Amino acid sequence: MRSFDVQVSGAGIVGKSLALSLAAIGLEVALRGKSAAGGDDVRAYALSPTSIALLGRLKVWDTIVADARTAVHDIVVRGDADGAVLEFSAWQQRVAELAVITDAQALESELDAALRFATRVTRVGDDVAATLVAHCEGRAAATLRPLGEATTFARSDTGQRAIAARVVASLPHRHVARQWFRSPDVLALLPFDRPERARSYALVWSLPRERAEALLAADAVAFERELVAAADGEVGALALASERGAWPLVVGGADAWSGPGWVLVGDAAHVVHPLAGQGLNLGLADVAALSAVLAARESWRGVGDERLLRRYERQRAAPTWAMRQMTEGLLRLFADPSAPVRELRNNGMALVNRVPPLKRWLTARALDS
Ligand SMILES: Cc1cc2nc3c(=O)[nH]c(=O)nc-3n(C[C@H](O)[C@H](O)[C@H](O)COP(=O)(O)OP(=O)(O)OC[C@H]3O[C@@H](n4cnc5c(N)ncnc54)[C@H](O)[C@@H]3O)c2cc1C
């Protein structure tokens, strides 16, 4: 039976990127799992410059068609009081863009295309013999029996669901990503060029479960009416341009990310709330870190060496912890409807907006993840 250096289990965006990245450093990789390309995922991801750099190195970025990736030049975040607004701009940050909104399906397809040319990656349907198993099964990893003995996943249900869809606005997006943080929902309209150039948005709307279910059951006209009201009419009229997809929102992470011959990567290790659009960015940063650690290993160390894998785990612990604290903290802060907390968060937003160095620092953290 053929033996591989690494079996990557789970062919989501993180698993496919990891397979390509490990093959590029000369490892023989088996990739197990079906691709979601050609499916019905209506999401678009806000990818950070760091993630884009990795995808560029894997040669899957430049080939994504132009209307499947739209640059974000400004981000406007509103709270739930007049004057509570936070504005970030690429110009102030001295960068070309703050993020690029990328079609999930287009990215999946480009990764599949690159994998077809990766001679060191073999797609397999079952477990194979390998020195290292990299678990990239997303949040499903938490339910894998062999892993259950090695690591514990602390998961908490936020009681929310996220609705995603594509919408077309009557006003141009001007490359501005808009978010509304308030109790009890968080709404994001991310500028996009599909299906209509300069007027489309990728919608991500996180809501309490019952409210989300009511909105999913509503007909298109009623849904659009509620959405325009939630967006304060800021982008004009909005028309649904896709089916509505929904995701239950759990957050959490594994208490150990590695052991002898196994490692967790991406959502298999940590699941963050999509309010900051950082889950995949964290996963791609894991890919870059694990690849660098394996590439730099001592000649006598195997890729499944526990000490080696701990180096990766240590590198990723602090940024992941910080992102979890930030997203879960914001979630708690904005879930509280009481007047004093409401005043505190809105005043806080207005204050941060008036302190350019603090804003620049916050933006740099997000660009880096
Ligand atoms: C509504 C929403 C919007 C989001 N927006 C953003 C954003 O703007 N920016 C951002 O950075 N992140 C965003 N995220 C987070 C992002 O979707 C995830 O962090 C990312 O998809 C994780 O990728 P992954 O490959 O680790 O896991 P997954 O995408 O879950 O992929 C796991 C893969 O493993 C497969 N699998 C499962 N079990 C097994 C098994 N036993 N054997 C083999 N294969 C298996 C699955 O079928 C799947 O293909 C968003 C999330 C949601 C819900």
Coordinates of C-alpha atoms and ligand atoms in Angstrom, one line a residue:
M1 CA 0.0 0.0 0.0
R2 CA 1.3 3.4 -0.9
S3 CA 2.3 5.7 2.0
F4 CA 2.1 9.5 2.0
D5 CA 3.8 12.1 4.1
V6 CA 0.5 13.9 4.9
Q7 CA -3.1 13.0 4.6
V8 CA -5.3 16.1 4.5
S9 CA -8.7 15.2 5.7
G10 CA -11.4 17.5 4.5
A11 CA -11.4 19.3 1.1
G12 CA -12.8 22.7 2.0
I13 CA -10.9 25.9 1.2
V14 CA -8.5 25.3 4.0
G15 CA -7.9 21.6 3.2
K16 CA -7.3 22.3 -0.5
S17 CA -5.0 25.2 0.2
L18 CA -3.0 23.1 2.7
A19 CA -2.7 20.3 0.2
L20 CA -1.3 22.7 -2.4
S21 CA 1.0 24.4 0.0
L22 CA 2.5 21.2 1.4
A23 CA 3.0 19.8 -2.1
A24 CA 4.9 23.0 -2.9
I25 CA 7.4 22.2 -0.2
G26 CA 8.0 18.7 -1.6
L27 CA 5.7 16.6 0.5
E28 CA 3.6 13.7 -0.9
V29 CA 0.0 14.6 0.0
A30 CA -3.3 12.6 0.0
L31 CA -6.4 14.8 0.0
R32 CA -9.5 13.1 1.3
G33 CA -13.0 14.5 0.8
K34 CA -15.3 15.9 -1.8
S35 CA -15.0 19.4 -3.1
A36 CA -18.0 21.8 -2.6
A37 CA -17.3 23.5 -6.0
G38 CA -20.4 23.6 -8.2
G39 CA -22.6 23.6 -5.1
D40 CA -25.1 26.2 -3.9
D41 CA -22.9 28.2 -1.4
V42 CA -24.0 31.8 -1.8
R43 CA -21.3 33.2 0.5
A44 CA -18.6 35.6 -0.5
Y45 CA -15.5 35.9 1.8
A46 CA -13.8 39.1 2.9
L47 CA -10.2 38.0 2.4
S48 CA -7.4 39.9 4.0
P49 CA -4.2 40.9 2.1
T50 CA -2.3 38.2 4.0
S51 CA -4.8 35.5 2.8
I52 CA -4.6 36.9 -0.8
A53 CA -0.8 36.7 -0.7
L54 CA -1.0 33.0 0.3
L55 CA -3.5 32.3 -2.5
G56 CA -1.2 34.2 -4.9
R57 CA 1.7 31.9 -3.9
L58 CA -0.5 28.9 -4.6
K59 CA -1.3 30.4 -8.0
V60 CA -5.0 30.5 -7.5
W61 CA -5.6 34.2 -7.0
D62 CA -4.9 35.8 -10.3
T63 CA -7.0 33.2 -12.2
I64 CA -10.2 34.1 -10.3
V65 CA -12.3 36.1 -12.8
A66 CA -12.6 39.8 -12.1
D67 CA -16.3 40.0 -11.3
A68 CA -15.8 37.2 -8.6
R69 CA -13.5 39.5 -6.5
T70 CA -14.3 43.0 -5.5
A71 CA -11.9 45.3 -3.6
V72 CA -13.1 47.1 -0.4
H73 CA -11.7 50.6 -0.1
D74 CA -13.8 51.7 2.9
I75 CA -15.6 50.1 5.8
V76 CA -18.4 51.9 7.6
V77 CA -19.7 50.4 10.8
R78 CA -22.8 51.8 12.5
G79 CA -24.0 51.2 16.0
D80 CA -27.5 51.6 17.3
A81 CA -27.5 55.3 18.1
D82 CA -27.1 58.4 16.0
G83 CA -23.5 59.4 15.6
A84 CA -22.2 55.9 16.6
V85 CA -20.1 55.3 13.5
L86 CA -16.6 53.9 12.8
E87 CA -15.0 54.5 9.4
F88 CA -11.9 52.7 8.1
S89 CA -10.3 53.6 4.8
A90 CA -7.6 52.0 2.7
W91 CA -6.2 55.5 2.0
Q92 CA -5.7 56.2 5.7
Q93 CA -4.1 52.9 6.1
R94 CA -1.8 53.5 3.1
V95 CA -2.9 50.2 1.5
A96 CA -4.5 49.4 -1.9
E97 CA -7.5 47.7 -0.3
L98 CA -8.8 46.7 3.1
A99 CA -10.1 43.3 1.9
V100 CA -11.3 41.7 -1.2
I101 CA -14.8 40.2 -1.3
T102 CA -14.3 36.8 -3.0
D103 CA -17.0 34.4 -4.4
A104 CA -16.8 31.2 -2.4
Q105 CA -17.6 29.0 -5.4
A106 CA -15.1 30.7 -7.7
L107 CA -12.4 30.2 -5.1
E108 CA -13.3 26.5 -4.6
S109 CA -13.2 25.9 -8.4
E110 CA -9.8 27.6 -8.8
L111 CA -8.3 25.5 -6.0
D112 CA -9.7 22.4 -7.7
A113 CA -8.1 23.4 -11.0
A114 CA -4.7 24.0 -9.4
L115 CA -5.0 20.6 -7.6
R116 CA -5.4 18.9 -11.0
F117 CA -1.9 20.1 -11.9
A118 CA -0.3 19.3 -8.5
T119 CA 1.5 16.1 -9.2
R120 CA 2.4 15.5 -5.5
V121 CA -1.3 15.6 -4.5
T122 CA -3.4 12.5 -4.9
R123 CA -7.2 12.7 -4.2
V124 CA -8.3 9.7 -2.2
G125 CA -11.8 8.5 -1.2
D126 CA -10.7 6.8 2.0
D127 CA -8.1 6.9 4.8
V128 CA -4.6 6.1 3.6
A129 CA -1.3 5.4 5.4
A130 CA 0.4 8.7 6.2
T131 CA 3.0 10.1 8.7
L132 CA 0.8 13.0 9.5
V133 CA -3.0 13.5 9.4
A134 CA -4.0 17.2 9.0
H135 CA -7.7 17.5 10.1
C136 CA -9.4 20.1 8.0
E137 CA -13.0 18.9 8.4
G138 CA -14.2 22.2 9.6
R139 CA -16.6 22.2 12.6
A140 CA -17.4 18.5 11.8
A141 CA -14.0 17.6 13.2
A142 CA -15.4 18.1 16.7
T143 CA -17.5 15.0 16.3
L144 CA -14.7 12.7 14.9
R145 CA -14.3 9.8 17.3
P146 CA -10.5 9.2 17.2
L147 CA -10.0 12.9 17.8
G148 CA -12.4 13.0 20.8
E149 CA -9.9 11.0 22.8
A150 CA -7.1 13.5 22.0
T151 CA -8.7 16.9 22.2
T152 CA -11.9 18.5 23.6
F153 CA -13.9 21.1 21.6
A154 CA -15.5 23.8 23.7
R155 CA -18.4 24.9 21.6
S156 CA -21.1 27.3 22.5
D157 CA -24.3 28.0 20.5
T158 CA -24.8 31.7 20.1
G159 CA -28.6 31.1 19.5
Q160 CA -28.1 32.9 16.2
R161 CA -28.3 32.0 12.5
A162 CA -26.5 33.8 9.7
I163 CA -28.4 34.4 6.5
A164 CA -26.3 34.9 3.4
A165 CA -27.5 35.9 -0.1
R166 CA -26.6 38.1 -3.0
V167 CA -28.6 41.3 -3.4
V168 CA -28.6 44.1 -6.0
A169 CA -29.0 47.7 -4.9
S170 CA -30.4 50.7 -6.7
L171 CA -27.3 52.8 -5.6
P172 CA -23.7 52.0 -6.5
H173 CA -21.6 50.3 -3.8
R174 CA -18.5 52.5 -4.5
H175 CA -16.4 49.7 -2.9
V176 CA -17.7 50.5 0.6
A177 CA -18.4 47.6 3.0
R178 CA -21.2 48.5 5.4
Q179 CA -22.0 46.9 8.7
W180 CA -24.6 47.5 11.4
F181 CA -23.8 46.3 14.9
R182 CA -26.7 46.4 17.3
S183 CA -28.9 44.4 19.5
P184 CA -30.1 41.8 18.5
D185 CA -28.7 41.5 14.9
V186 CA -25.5 42.2 13.0
L187 CA -25.9 43.1 9.3
A188 CA -23.1 43.2 6.7
L189 CA -23.5 44.4 3.1
L190 CA -20.2 43.6 1.3
P191 CA -19.6 45.3 -2.1
F192 CA -19.6 42.9 -5.0
D193 CA -19.7 42.9 -8.8
R194 CA -21.9 39.8 -9.4
P195 CA -24.5 39.6 -10.7
E196 CA -24.6 43.4 -11.5
R197 CA -21.3 45.3 -11.7
A198 CA -20.9 48.1 -9.0
R199 CA -24.4 47.5 -7.6
S200 CA -24.3 44.1 -6.0
Y201 CA -23.7 43.1 -2.4
A202 CA -22.9 39.9 -0.6
L203 CA -25.3 39.9 2.4
V204 CA -24.4 38.3 5.8
W205 CA -27.1 38.9 8.4
S206 CA -26.7 37.3 11.9
L207 CA -30.0 37.2 13.8
P208 CA -31.6 35.4 16.7
R209 CA -32.8 32.0 15.5
E210 CA -36.5 32.6 15.5
R211 CA -36.2 36.0 13.7
A212 CA -33.8 34.3 11.1
E213 CA -36.3 31.5 10.5
A214 CA -39.2 34.0 10.0
L215 CA -37.0 36.0 7.5
L216 CA -36.1 32.8 5.6
A217 CA -39.8 31.8 5.4
A218 CA -40.8 35.3 4.2
D219 CA -41.4 35.8 0.5
A220 CA -38.8 37.9 -1.5
V221 CA -40.7 41.1 -1.3
A222 CA -41.2 41.0 2.5
F223 CA -37.6 40.0 3.0
E224 CA -36.3 42.9 0.8
R225 CA -38.6 45.3 2.7
E226 CA -37.1 44.2 6.1
L227 CA -33.6 44.3 4.7
V228 CA -34.0 47.9 3.4
A229 CA -35.3 49.0 6.8
A230 CA -32.4 47.2 8.6
A231 CA -29.9 49.0 6.3
D232 CA -31.6 52.4 7.0
G233 CA -32.2 52.8 3.3
E234 CA -28.5 53.7 3.0
V235 CA -28.0 51.7 -0.3
G236 CA -31.4 52.4 -1.8
A237 CA -33.7 49.7 -2.8
L238 CA -32.5 46.1 -2.5
A239 CA -33.5 43.1 -4.6
L240 CA -32.7 39.5 -3.9
A241 CA -30.4 38.0 -6.6
S242 CA -29.9 34.5 -5.2
E243 CA -31.4 31.9 -2.9
R244 CA -31.0 32.6 0.8
G245 CA -28.6 30.3 2.6
A246 CA -28.5 29.9 6.4
W247 CA -25.8 28.8 8.9
P248 CA -26.3 28.0 12.6
L249 CA -23.7 30.1 14.5
V250 CA -21.6 28.2 17.0
V251 CA -18.3 29.5 18.3
G252 CA -15.5 27.7 20.0
G253 CA -12.2 25.9 19.7
A254 CA -10.2 22.7 20.5
D255 CA -8.1 22.7 23.7
A256 CA -5.2 20.9 21.8
W257 CA -4.4 21.4 18.2
S258 CA -1.8 18.7 17.7
G259 CA -0.4 15.4 19.0
P260 CA 1.8 12.6 17.6
G261 CA 0.9 12.3 13.9
W262 CA -2.1 14.6 13.9
V263 CA -2.8 18.3 13.7
L264 CA -5.9 20.6 13.4
V265 CA -6.2 23.4 10.8
G266 CA -8.9 26.0 10.1
D267 CA -12.4 25.6 11.5
A268 CA -11.4 22.2 12.8
A269 CA -9.3 24.0 15.4
H270 CA -11.3 27.2 15.9
V271 CA -14.7 28.6 14.9
V272 CA -15.3 32.3 15.2
H273 CA -18.4 34.4 14.6
P274 CA -18.6 35.8 11.1
L275 CA -19.3 39.3 12.4
A276 CA -15.6 40.3 11.7
G277 CA -15.3 38.1 8.5
Q278 CA -12.1 36.4 9.8
G279 CA -12.8 32.7 10.1
L280 CA -11.3 31.7 6.7
N281 CA -8.5 34.3 7.1
L282 CA -7.5 32.6 10.4
G283 CA -7.6 29.2 8.6
L284 CA -5.4 30.3 5.7
A285 CA -3.0 31.8 8.2
D286 CA -2.9 28.4 9.9
V287 CA -2.0 26.9 6.4
A288 CA 0.9 29.3 6.0
A289 CA 2.2 28.7 9.5
L290 CA 2.0 24.9 9.4
S291 CA 3.7 24.8 5.9
A292 CA 6.5 27.1 7.2
V293 CA 7.1 25.0 10.3
L294 CA 7.2 21.7 8.3
A295 CA 9.5 23.2 5.6
A296 CA 11.9 24.4 8.3
R297 CA 12.0 21.1 10.2
E298 CA 15.4 19.5 11.1
S299 CA 16.4 16.8 8.6
W300 CA 16.0 14.1 11.3
R301 CA 12.5 15.1 12.3
G302 CA 9.5 13.5 10.6
V303 CA 6.4 15.5 9.7
G304 CA 4.4 13.8 12.4
D305 CA 6.8 14.7 15.2
E306 CA 4.8 16.1 18.1
R307 CA 7.4 18.7 19.1
L308 CA 7.4 20.1 15.6
L309 CA 3.6 20.3 15.5
R310 CA 3.6 22.1 18.8
R311 CA 5.7 24.9 17.2
Y312 CA 2.8 25.5 14.8
E313 CA 0.3 25.3 17.6
R314 CA 2.3 27.9 19.7
Q315 CA 2.6 30.3 16.7
R316 CA -1.1 30.3 16.0
A317 CA -2.4 30.3 19.6
A318 CA -2.0 34.1 20.3
P319 CA -3.6 35.5 17.1
T320 CA -6.5 33.0 17.3
W321 CA -7.1 33.7 21.0
A322 CA -7.1 37.5 20.2
M323 CA -9.6 37.1 17.4
R324 CA -11.9 34.9 19.5
Q325 CA -11.8 37.4 22.4
M326 CA -12.5 40.3 20.0
T327 CA -15.4 38.6 18.1
E328 CA -17.0 37.0 21.2
G329 CA -16.5 40.3 23.2
L330 CA -18.2 42.3 20.5
L331 CA -21.0 39.7 20.3
R332 CA -21.7 40.0 24.0
L333 CA -21.4 43.8 24.0
F334 CA -23.9 44.2 21.1
A335 CA -26.3 41.5 22.3
D336 CA -27.1 43.5 25.5
P337 CA -30.2 45.6 24.9
S338 CA -29.9 47.5 28.3
A339 CA -29.6 51.3 28.0
P340 CA -26.3 51.7 29.9
V341 CA -24.5 49.1 27.8
R342 CA -26.0 50.6 24.6
E343 CA -24.7 54.0 25.6
L344 CA -21.3 52.6 26.4
R345 CA -20.8 50.8 23.1
N346 CA -22.1 53.7 21.0
N347 CA -19.9 56.2 22.8
G348 CA -17.0 53.7 22.5
M349 CA -17.5 53.6 18.7
A350 CA -17.6 57.3 18.4
L351 CA -14.5 57.7 20.5
V352 CA -12.5 55.2 18.6
N353 CA -13.5 56.9 15.4
R354 CA -11.9 60.2 16.7
V355 CA -8.6 58.5 17.5
P356 CA -6.8 57.8 14.2
P357 CA -3.8 55.9 15.7
L358 CA -6.2 53.5 17.5
K359 CA -8.1 53.0 14.3
R360 CA -5.0 52.4 12.3
W361 CA -3.9 49.8 14.9
L362 CA -7.2 48.0 14.8
T363 CA -7.2 48.0 11.0
A364 CA -3.6 46.7 10.9
R365 CA -4.6 43.7 13.2
A366 CA -7.5 42.8 10.8
L367 CA -5.3 43.2 7.6
D368 CA -2.7 40.9 9.2
S369 CA -4.8 37.9 10.2
Ligands
LIG1 C1 -22.3 33.2 6.9 C2 -20.8 33.1 7.0 C3 -20.0 34.1 6.4 C4 -18.6 34.0 6.6 N1 -17.8 35.0 6.0 C5 -16.5 34.9 6.2 C6 -15.6 36.0 5.7 O1 -16.1 37.0 5.1 N2 -14.3 35.9 5.8 C7 -13.7 34.9 6.5 O2 -12.5 34.8 6.6 N3 -14.5 33.9 7.0 C8 -15.8 33.9 6.9 N4 -16.6 32.9 7.4 C9 -15.9 31.7 8.0 C10 -15.5 30.7 7.0 O3 -16.7 30.2 6.3 C11 -14.9 29.5 7.6 O4 -13.9 29.9 8.6 C12 -14.2 28.6 6.6 O5 -15.1 28.2 5.6 C13 -13.5 27.4 7.2 O6 -13.0 26.6 6.2 P1 -12.5 25.1 6.5 O7 -12.0 24.6 5.2 O8 -11.7 25.1 7.7 O9 -13.9 24.4 6.9 P2 -15.1 24.0 6.0 O10 -15.4 25.1 5.1 O11 -16.2 23.6 7.0 O12 -14.7 22.7 5.2 C14 -14.6 21.5 5.8 C15 -14.7 20.4 4.7 O13 -14.5 19.1 5.3 C16 -15.5 18.2 4.8 N5 -15.7 17.2 5.9 C17 -16.5 17.2 7.0 N6 -16.4 16.1 7.7 C18 -15.5 15.3 7.0 C19 -15.0 14.0 7.2 N7 -15.4 13.2 8.2 N8 -14.2 13.5 6.2 C20 -13.8 14.2 5.2 N9 -14.3 15.4 4.9 C21 -15.1 16.0 5.8 C22 -16.7 19.1 4.6 O14 -17.6 18.5 3.7 C23 -16.0 20.4 4.0 O15 -15.8 20.2 2.6 C24 -18.0 32.9 7.3 C25 -18.8 31.9 7.8 C26 -20.2 32.0 7.7 C27 -21.0 30.9 8.3

